[in-house]
PDB file of C-alpha atoms and ligand atoms in Angstrom:
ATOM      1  CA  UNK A  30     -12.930  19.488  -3.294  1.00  0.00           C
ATOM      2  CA  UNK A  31     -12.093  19.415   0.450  1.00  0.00           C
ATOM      3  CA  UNK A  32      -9.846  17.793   1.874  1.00  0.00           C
ATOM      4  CA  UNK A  33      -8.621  17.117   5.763  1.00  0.00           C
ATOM      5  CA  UNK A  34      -4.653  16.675   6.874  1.00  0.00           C
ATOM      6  CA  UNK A  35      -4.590  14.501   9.948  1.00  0.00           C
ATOM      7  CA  UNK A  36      -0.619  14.999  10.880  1.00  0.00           C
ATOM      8  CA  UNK A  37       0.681  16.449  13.808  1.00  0.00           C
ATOM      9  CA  UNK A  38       4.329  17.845  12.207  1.00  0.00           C
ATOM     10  CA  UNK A  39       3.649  21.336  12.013  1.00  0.00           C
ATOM     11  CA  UNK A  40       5.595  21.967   9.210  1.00  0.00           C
ATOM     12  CA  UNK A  41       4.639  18.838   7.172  1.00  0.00           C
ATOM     13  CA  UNK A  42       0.956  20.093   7.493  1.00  0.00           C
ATOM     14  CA  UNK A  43       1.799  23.631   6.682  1.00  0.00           C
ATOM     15  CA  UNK A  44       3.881  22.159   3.463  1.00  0.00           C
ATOM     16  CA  UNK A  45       0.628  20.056   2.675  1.00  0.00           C
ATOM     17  CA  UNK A  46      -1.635  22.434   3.315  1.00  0.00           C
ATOM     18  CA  UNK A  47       0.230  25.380   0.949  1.00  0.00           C
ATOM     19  CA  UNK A  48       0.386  22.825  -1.862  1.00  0.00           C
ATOM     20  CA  UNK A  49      -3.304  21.512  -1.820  1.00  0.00           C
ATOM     21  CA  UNK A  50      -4.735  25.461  -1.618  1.00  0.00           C
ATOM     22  CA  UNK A  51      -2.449  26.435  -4.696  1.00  0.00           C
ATOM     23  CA  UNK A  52      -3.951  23.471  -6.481  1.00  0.00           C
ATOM     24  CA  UNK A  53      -7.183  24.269  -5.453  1.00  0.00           C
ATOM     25  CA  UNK A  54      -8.137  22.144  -2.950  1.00  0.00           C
ATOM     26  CA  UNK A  55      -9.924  23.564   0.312  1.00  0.00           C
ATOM     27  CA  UNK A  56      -7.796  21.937   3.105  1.00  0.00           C
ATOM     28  CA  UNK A  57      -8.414  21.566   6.957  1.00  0.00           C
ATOM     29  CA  UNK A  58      -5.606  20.569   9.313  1.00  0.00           C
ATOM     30  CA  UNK A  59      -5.979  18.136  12.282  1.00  0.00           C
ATOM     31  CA  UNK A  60      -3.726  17.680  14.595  1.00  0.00           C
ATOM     32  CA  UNK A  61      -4.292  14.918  16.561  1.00  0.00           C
ATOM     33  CA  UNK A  62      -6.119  11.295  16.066  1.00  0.00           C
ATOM     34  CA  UNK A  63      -9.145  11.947  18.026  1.00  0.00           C
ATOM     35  CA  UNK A  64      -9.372  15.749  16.349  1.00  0.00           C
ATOM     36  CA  UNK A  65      -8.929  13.762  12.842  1.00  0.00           C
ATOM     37  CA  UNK A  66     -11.731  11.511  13.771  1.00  0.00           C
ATOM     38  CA  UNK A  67     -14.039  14.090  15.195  1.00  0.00           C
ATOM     39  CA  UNK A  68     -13.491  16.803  12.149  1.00  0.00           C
ATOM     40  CA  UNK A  69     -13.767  13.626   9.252  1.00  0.00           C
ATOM     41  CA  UNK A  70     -17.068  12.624  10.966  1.00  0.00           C
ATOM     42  CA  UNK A  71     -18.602  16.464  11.182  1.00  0.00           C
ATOM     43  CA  UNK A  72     -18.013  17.307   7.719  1.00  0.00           C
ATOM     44  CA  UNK A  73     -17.839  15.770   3.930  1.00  0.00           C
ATOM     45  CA  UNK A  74     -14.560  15.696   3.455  1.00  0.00           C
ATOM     46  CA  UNK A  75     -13.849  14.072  -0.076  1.00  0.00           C
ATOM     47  CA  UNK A  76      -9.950  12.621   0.643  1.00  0.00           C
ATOM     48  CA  UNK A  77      -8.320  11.679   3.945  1.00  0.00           C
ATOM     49  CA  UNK A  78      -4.621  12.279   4.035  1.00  0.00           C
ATOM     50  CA  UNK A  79      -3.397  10.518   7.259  1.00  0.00           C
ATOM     51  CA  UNK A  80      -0.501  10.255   9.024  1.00  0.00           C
ATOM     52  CA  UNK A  81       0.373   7.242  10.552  1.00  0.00           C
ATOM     53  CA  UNK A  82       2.563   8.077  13.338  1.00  0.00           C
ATOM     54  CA  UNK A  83       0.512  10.493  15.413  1.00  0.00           C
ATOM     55  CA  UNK A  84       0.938  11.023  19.128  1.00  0.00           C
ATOM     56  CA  UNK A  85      -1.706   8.909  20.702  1.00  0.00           C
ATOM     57  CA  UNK A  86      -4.498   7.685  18.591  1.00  0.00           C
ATOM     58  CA  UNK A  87      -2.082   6.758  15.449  1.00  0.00           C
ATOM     59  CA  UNK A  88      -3.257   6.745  11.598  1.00  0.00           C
ATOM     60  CA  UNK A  89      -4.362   2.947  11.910  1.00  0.00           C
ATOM     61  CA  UNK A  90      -6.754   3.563  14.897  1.00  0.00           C
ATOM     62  CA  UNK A  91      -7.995   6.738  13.278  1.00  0.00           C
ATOM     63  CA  UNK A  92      -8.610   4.623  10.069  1.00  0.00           C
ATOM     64  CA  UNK A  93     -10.492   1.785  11.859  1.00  0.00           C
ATOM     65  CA  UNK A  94     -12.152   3.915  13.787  1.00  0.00           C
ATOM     66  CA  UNK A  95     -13.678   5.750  10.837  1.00  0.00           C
ATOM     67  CA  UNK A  96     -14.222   2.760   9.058  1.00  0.00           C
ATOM     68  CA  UNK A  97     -16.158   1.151  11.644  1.00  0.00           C
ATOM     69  CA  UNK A  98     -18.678   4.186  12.186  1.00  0.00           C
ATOM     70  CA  UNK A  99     -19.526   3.526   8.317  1.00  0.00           C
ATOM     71  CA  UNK A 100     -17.473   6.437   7.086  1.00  0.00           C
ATOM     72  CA  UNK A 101     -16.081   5.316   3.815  1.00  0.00           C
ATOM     73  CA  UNK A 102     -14.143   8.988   3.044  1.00  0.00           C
ATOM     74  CA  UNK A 103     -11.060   7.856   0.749  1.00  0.00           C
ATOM     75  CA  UNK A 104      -7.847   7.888   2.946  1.00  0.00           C
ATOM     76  CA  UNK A 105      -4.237   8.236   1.565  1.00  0.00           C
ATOM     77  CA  UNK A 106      -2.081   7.315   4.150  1.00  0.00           C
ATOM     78  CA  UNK A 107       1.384   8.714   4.793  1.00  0.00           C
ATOM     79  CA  UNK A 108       3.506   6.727   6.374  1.00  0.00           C
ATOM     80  CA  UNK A 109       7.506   6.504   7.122  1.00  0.00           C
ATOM     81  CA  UNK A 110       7.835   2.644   7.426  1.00  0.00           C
ATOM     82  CA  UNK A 111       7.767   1.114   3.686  1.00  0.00           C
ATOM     83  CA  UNK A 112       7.509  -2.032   5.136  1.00  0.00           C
ATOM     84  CA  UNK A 113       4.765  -4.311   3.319  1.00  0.00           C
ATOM     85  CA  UNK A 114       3.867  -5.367   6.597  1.00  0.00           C
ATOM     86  CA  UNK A 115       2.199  -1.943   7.184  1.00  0.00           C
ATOM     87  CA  UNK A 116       1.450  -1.418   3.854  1.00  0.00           C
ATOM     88  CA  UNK A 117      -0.865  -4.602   4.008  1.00  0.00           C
ATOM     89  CA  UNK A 118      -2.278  -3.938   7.410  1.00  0.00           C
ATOM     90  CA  UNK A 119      -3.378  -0.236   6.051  1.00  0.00           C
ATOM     91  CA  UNK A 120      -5.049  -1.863   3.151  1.00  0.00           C
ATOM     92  CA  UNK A 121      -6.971  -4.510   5.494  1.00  0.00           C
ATOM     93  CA  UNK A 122      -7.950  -1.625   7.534  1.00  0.00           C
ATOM     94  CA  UNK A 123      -9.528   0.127   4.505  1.00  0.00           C
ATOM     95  CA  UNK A 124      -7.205   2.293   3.344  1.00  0.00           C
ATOM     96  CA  UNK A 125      -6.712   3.559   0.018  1.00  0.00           C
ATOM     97  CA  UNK A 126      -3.272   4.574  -0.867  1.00  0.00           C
ATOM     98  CA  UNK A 127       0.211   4.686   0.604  1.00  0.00           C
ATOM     99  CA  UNK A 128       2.849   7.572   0.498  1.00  0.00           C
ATOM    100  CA  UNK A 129       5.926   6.885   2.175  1.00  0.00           C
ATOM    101  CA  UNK A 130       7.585   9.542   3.490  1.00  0.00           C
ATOM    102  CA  UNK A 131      10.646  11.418   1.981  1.00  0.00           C
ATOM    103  CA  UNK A 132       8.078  11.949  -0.735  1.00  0.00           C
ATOM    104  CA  UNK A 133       7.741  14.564  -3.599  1.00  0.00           C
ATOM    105  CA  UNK A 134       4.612  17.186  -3.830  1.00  0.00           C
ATOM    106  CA  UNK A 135       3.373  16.030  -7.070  1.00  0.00           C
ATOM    107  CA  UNK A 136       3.695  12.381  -6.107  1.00  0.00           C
ATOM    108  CA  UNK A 137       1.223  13.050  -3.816  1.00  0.00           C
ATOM    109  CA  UNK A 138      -0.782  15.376  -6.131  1.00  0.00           C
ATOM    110  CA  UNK A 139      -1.227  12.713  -8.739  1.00  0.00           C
ATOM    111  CA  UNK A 140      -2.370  10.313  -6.109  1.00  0.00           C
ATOM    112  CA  UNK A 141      -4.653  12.357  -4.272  1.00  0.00           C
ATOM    113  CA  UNK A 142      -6.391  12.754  -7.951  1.00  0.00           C
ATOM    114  CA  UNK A 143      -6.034   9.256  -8.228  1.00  0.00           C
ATOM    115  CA  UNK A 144      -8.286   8.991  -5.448  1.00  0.00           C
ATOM    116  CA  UNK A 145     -10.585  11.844  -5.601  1.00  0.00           C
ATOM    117  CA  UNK A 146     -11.745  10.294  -9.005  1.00  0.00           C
ATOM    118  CA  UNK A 147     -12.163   7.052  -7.634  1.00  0.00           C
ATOM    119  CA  UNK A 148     -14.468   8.452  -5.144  1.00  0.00           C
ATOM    120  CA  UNK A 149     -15.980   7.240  -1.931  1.00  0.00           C
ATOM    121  CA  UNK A 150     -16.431   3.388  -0.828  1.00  0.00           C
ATOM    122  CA  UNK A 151     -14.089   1.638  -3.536  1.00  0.00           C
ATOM    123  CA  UNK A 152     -11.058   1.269  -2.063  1.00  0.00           C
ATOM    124  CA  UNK A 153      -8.969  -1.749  -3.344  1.00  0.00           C
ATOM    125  CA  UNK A 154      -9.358  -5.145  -1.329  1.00  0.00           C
ATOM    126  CA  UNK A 155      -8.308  -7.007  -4.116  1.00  0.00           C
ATOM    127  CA  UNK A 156      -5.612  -6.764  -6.942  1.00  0.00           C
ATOM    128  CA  UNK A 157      -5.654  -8.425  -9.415  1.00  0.00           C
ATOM    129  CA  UNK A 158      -3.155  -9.128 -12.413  1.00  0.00           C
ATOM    130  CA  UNK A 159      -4.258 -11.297 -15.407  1.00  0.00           C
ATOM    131  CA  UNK A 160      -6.322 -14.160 -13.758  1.00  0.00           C
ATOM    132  CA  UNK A 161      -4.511 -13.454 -10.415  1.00  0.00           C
ATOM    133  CA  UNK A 162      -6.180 -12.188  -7.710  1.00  0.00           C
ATOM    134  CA  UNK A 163      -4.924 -11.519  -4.115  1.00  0.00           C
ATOM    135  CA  UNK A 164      -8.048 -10.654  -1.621  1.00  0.00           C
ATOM    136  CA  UNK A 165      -6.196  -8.139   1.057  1.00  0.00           C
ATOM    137  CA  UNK A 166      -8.376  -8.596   4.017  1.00  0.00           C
ATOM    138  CA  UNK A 167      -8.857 -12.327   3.682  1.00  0.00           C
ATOM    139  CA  UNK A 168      -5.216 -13.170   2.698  1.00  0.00           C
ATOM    140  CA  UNK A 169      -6.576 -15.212   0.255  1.00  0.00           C
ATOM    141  CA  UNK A 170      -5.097 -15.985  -3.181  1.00  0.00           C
ATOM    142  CA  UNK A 171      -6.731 -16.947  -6.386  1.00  0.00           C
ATOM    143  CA  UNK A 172      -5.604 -17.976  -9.980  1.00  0.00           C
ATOM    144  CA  UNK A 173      -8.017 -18.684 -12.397  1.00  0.00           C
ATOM    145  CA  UNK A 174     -10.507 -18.898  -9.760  1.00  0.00           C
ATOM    146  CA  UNK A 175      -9.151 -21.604  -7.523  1.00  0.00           C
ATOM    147  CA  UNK A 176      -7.605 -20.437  -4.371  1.00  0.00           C
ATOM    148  CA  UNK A 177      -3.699 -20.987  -3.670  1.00  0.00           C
ATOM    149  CA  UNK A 178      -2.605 -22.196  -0.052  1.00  0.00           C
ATOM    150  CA  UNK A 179       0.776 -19.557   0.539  1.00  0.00           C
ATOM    151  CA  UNK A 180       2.551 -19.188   3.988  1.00  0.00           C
ATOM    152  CA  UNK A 181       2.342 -15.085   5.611  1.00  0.00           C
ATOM    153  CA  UNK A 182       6.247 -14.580   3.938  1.00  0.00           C
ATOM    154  CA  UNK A 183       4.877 -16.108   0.704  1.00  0.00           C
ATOM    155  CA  UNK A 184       2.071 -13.812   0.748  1.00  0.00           C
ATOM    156  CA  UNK A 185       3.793 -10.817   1.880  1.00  0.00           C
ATOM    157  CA  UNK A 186       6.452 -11.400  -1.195  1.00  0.00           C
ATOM    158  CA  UNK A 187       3.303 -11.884  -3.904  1.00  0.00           C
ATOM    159  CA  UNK A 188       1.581  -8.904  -2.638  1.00  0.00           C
ATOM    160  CA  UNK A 189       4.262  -6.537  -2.934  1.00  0.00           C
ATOM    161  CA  UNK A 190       5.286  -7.950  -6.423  1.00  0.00           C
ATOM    162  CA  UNK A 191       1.423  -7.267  -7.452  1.00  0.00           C
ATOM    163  CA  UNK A 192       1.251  -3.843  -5.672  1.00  0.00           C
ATOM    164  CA  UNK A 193       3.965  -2.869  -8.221  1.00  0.00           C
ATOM    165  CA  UNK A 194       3.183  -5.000 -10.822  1.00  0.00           C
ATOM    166  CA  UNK A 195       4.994  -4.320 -14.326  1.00  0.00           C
ATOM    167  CA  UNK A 196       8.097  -2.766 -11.506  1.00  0.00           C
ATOM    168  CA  UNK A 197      11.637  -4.555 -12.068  1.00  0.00           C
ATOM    169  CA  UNK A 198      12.181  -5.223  -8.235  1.00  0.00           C
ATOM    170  CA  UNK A 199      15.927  -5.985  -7.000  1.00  0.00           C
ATOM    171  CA  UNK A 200      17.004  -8.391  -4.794  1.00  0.00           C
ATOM    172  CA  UNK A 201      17.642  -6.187  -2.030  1.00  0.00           C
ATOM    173  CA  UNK A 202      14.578  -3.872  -2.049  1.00  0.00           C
ATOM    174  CA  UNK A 203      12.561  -7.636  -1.887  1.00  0.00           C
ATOM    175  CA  UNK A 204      14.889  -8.411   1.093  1.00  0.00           C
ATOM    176  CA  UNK A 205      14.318  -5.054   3.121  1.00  0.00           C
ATOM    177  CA  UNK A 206      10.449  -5.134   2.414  1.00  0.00           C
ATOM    178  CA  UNK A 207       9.653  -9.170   2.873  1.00  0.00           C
ATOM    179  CA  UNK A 208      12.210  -9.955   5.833  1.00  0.00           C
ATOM    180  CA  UNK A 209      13.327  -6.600   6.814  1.00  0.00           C
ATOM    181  CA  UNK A 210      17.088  -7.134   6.314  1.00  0.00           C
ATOM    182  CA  UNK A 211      19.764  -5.798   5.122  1.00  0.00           C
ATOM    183  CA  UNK A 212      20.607  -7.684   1.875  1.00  0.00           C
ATOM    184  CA  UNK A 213      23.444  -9.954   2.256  1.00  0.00           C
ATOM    185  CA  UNK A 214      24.620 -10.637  -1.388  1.00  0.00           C
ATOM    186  CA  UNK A 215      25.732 -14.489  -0.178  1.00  0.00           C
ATOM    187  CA  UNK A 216      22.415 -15.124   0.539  1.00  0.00           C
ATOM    188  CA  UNK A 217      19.573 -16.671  -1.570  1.00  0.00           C
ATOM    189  CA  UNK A 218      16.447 -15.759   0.386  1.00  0.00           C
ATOM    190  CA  UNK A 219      14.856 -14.151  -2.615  1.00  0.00           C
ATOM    191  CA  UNK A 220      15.576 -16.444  -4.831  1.00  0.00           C
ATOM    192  CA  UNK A 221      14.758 -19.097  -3.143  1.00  0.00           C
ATOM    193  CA  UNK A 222      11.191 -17.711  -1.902  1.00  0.00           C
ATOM    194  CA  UNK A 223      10.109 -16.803  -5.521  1.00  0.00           C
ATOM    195  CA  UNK A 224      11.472 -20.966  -6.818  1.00  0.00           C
ATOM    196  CA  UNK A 225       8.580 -21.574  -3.786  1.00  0.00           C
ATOM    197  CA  UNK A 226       5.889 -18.673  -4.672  1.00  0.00           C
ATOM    198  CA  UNK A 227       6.484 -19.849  -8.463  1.00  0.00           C
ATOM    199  CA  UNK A 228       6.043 -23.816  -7.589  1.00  0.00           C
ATOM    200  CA  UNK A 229       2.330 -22.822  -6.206  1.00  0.00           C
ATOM    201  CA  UNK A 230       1.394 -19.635  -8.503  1.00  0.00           C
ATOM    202  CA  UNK A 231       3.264 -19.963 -12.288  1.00  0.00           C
ATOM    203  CA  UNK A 232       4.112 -23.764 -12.479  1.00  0.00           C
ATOM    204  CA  UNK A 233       0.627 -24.856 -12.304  1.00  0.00           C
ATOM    205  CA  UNK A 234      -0.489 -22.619 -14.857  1.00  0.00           C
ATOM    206  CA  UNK A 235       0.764 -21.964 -18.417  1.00  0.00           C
ATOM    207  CA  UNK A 236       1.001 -18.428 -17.956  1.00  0.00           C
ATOM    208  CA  UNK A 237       3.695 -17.326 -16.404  1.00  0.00           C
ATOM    209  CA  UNK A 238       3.414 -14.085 -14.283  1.00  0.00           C
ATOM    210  CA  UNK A 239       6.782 -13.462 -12.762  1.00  0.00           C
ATOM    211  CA  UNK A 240      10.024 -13.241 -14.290  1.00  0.00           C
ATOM    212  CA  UNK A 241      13.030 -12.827 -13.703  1.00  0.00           C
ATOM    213  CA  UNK A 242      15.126 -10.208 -15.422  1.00  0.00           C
ATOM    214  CA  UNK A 243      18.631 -11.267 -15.124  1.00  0.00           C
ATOM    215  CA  UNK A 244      21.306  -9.078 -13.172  1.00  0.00           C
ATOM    216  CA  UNK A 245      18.902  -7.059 -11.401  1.00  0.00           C
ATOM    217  CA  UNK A 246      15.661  -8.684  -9.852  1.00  0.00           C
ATOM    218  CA  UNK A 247      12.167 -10.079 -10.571  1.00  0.00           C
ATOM    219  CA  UNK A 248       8.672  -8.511 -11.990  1.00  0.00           C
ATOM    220  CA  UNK A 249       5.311  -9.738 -11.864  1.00  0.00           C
ATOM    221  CA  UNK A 250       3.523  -8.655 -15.394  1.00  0.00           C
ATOM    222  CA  UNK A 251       0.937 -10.051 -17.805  1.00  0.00           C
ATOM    223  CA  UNK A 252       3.406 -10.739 -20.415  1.00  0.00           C
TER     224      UNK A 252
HETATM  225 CA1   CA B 417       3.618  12.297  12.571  1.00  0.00          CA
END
């Protein structure tokens, strides 16, 4: 299995690079966006790992750039921001996984595994949890088939409580990730988003999908 590096931190890439060979992966290191682009389009790589935040070209026009010359090599992304925001614009752009960075080697071990057995050409544009779908690139929303009208915030809050589906989330990580603030514990934001998100995706429907677990946050779960 080969796999290319696209990240311009010397060290990170060395780090990578050490790991992947000991684990028996034949590993390439790019440097640059444009040297990414040029070395994934010469040769059949079978996993991506991308850094966002490269000088330049960054990891999204790298991505798109592939993508739109038909390359469909799986990409795990690694990215510092673990903002949904860029989390969902990665996934519109086609790619397949997210690492944020601080992260452990085997975390990113087991995912790039993840991927290789998933193989080329089907990375997720929808999730979907019981009868609930969310369509990525569209920013469209299904239940039981019929499609649910959600503002941006209302989607951005549903697709990170589907990305980690079956995950207690607190208050505060929803509040960082959805509005990118600092919790303040007067506030009801959250809970006042999910009585909205639930009014359009639960009420309607007899099964409920998210709950609340008292003290500590909400999960989304088949239950
Ligand atoms: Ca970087």
């Amino acid at each position: 299995m080969r796999i290319l590096i696209v990240e311009d931190e010397p060290k990170t890439a060395a780090y990578l690079k050490k790991g992947l060979t000991e684990n028996g992966f034949s590993v390439d290191i790019a440097i640059s966006g444009d040297e990414g682009i040029h070395a994934a389009l010469a040769f059949a790589y079978d996993l991506i790992i991308l850094d966002v935040m490269l000088p330049g070209r960054d990891g999204w026009s790298v991505l798109s750039s592939l993508r739109n010359q038909g390359n469909q090599t799986p990409v795990l992304f690694l990215t510092a921001r673990d903002r949904v925001q860029d989390r969902v614009r990665g996934l519109e752009l086609g790619a397949d996984d997210y690492l944020v960075k601080p992260f452990a080697f085997s975390e990113l071990l087991a995912r790039v595994r993840v991927l290789l057995r998933r193989g080329p050409g089907k990375q997720t544009d929808t999730l979907t949890v019981s009868d609930l779908e969310l369509d990525l690139r569209g920013h469209k929303v299904f239940r039981s088939g019929r499609q649910i009208d959600l503002t941006h915030k209302e989607f951005m809050l549903l697709s990170l409580l589907v990305q980690r589906a079956g995950q207690v989330l607190s208050r505060t990580l929803i509040a960082e990730q959805v509005w990118d603030i600092n919790f303040d514990s007067d506030t009801n934001v959250v809970d006042v988003a999910i009585r909205r998100l639930r009014a359009k995706v639960d009420d309607p429907f007899e099964k409920k999908l998210i709950h609340t677990v008292r003290g500590v946050g909400y999960v989304l779960e088949e239950r």
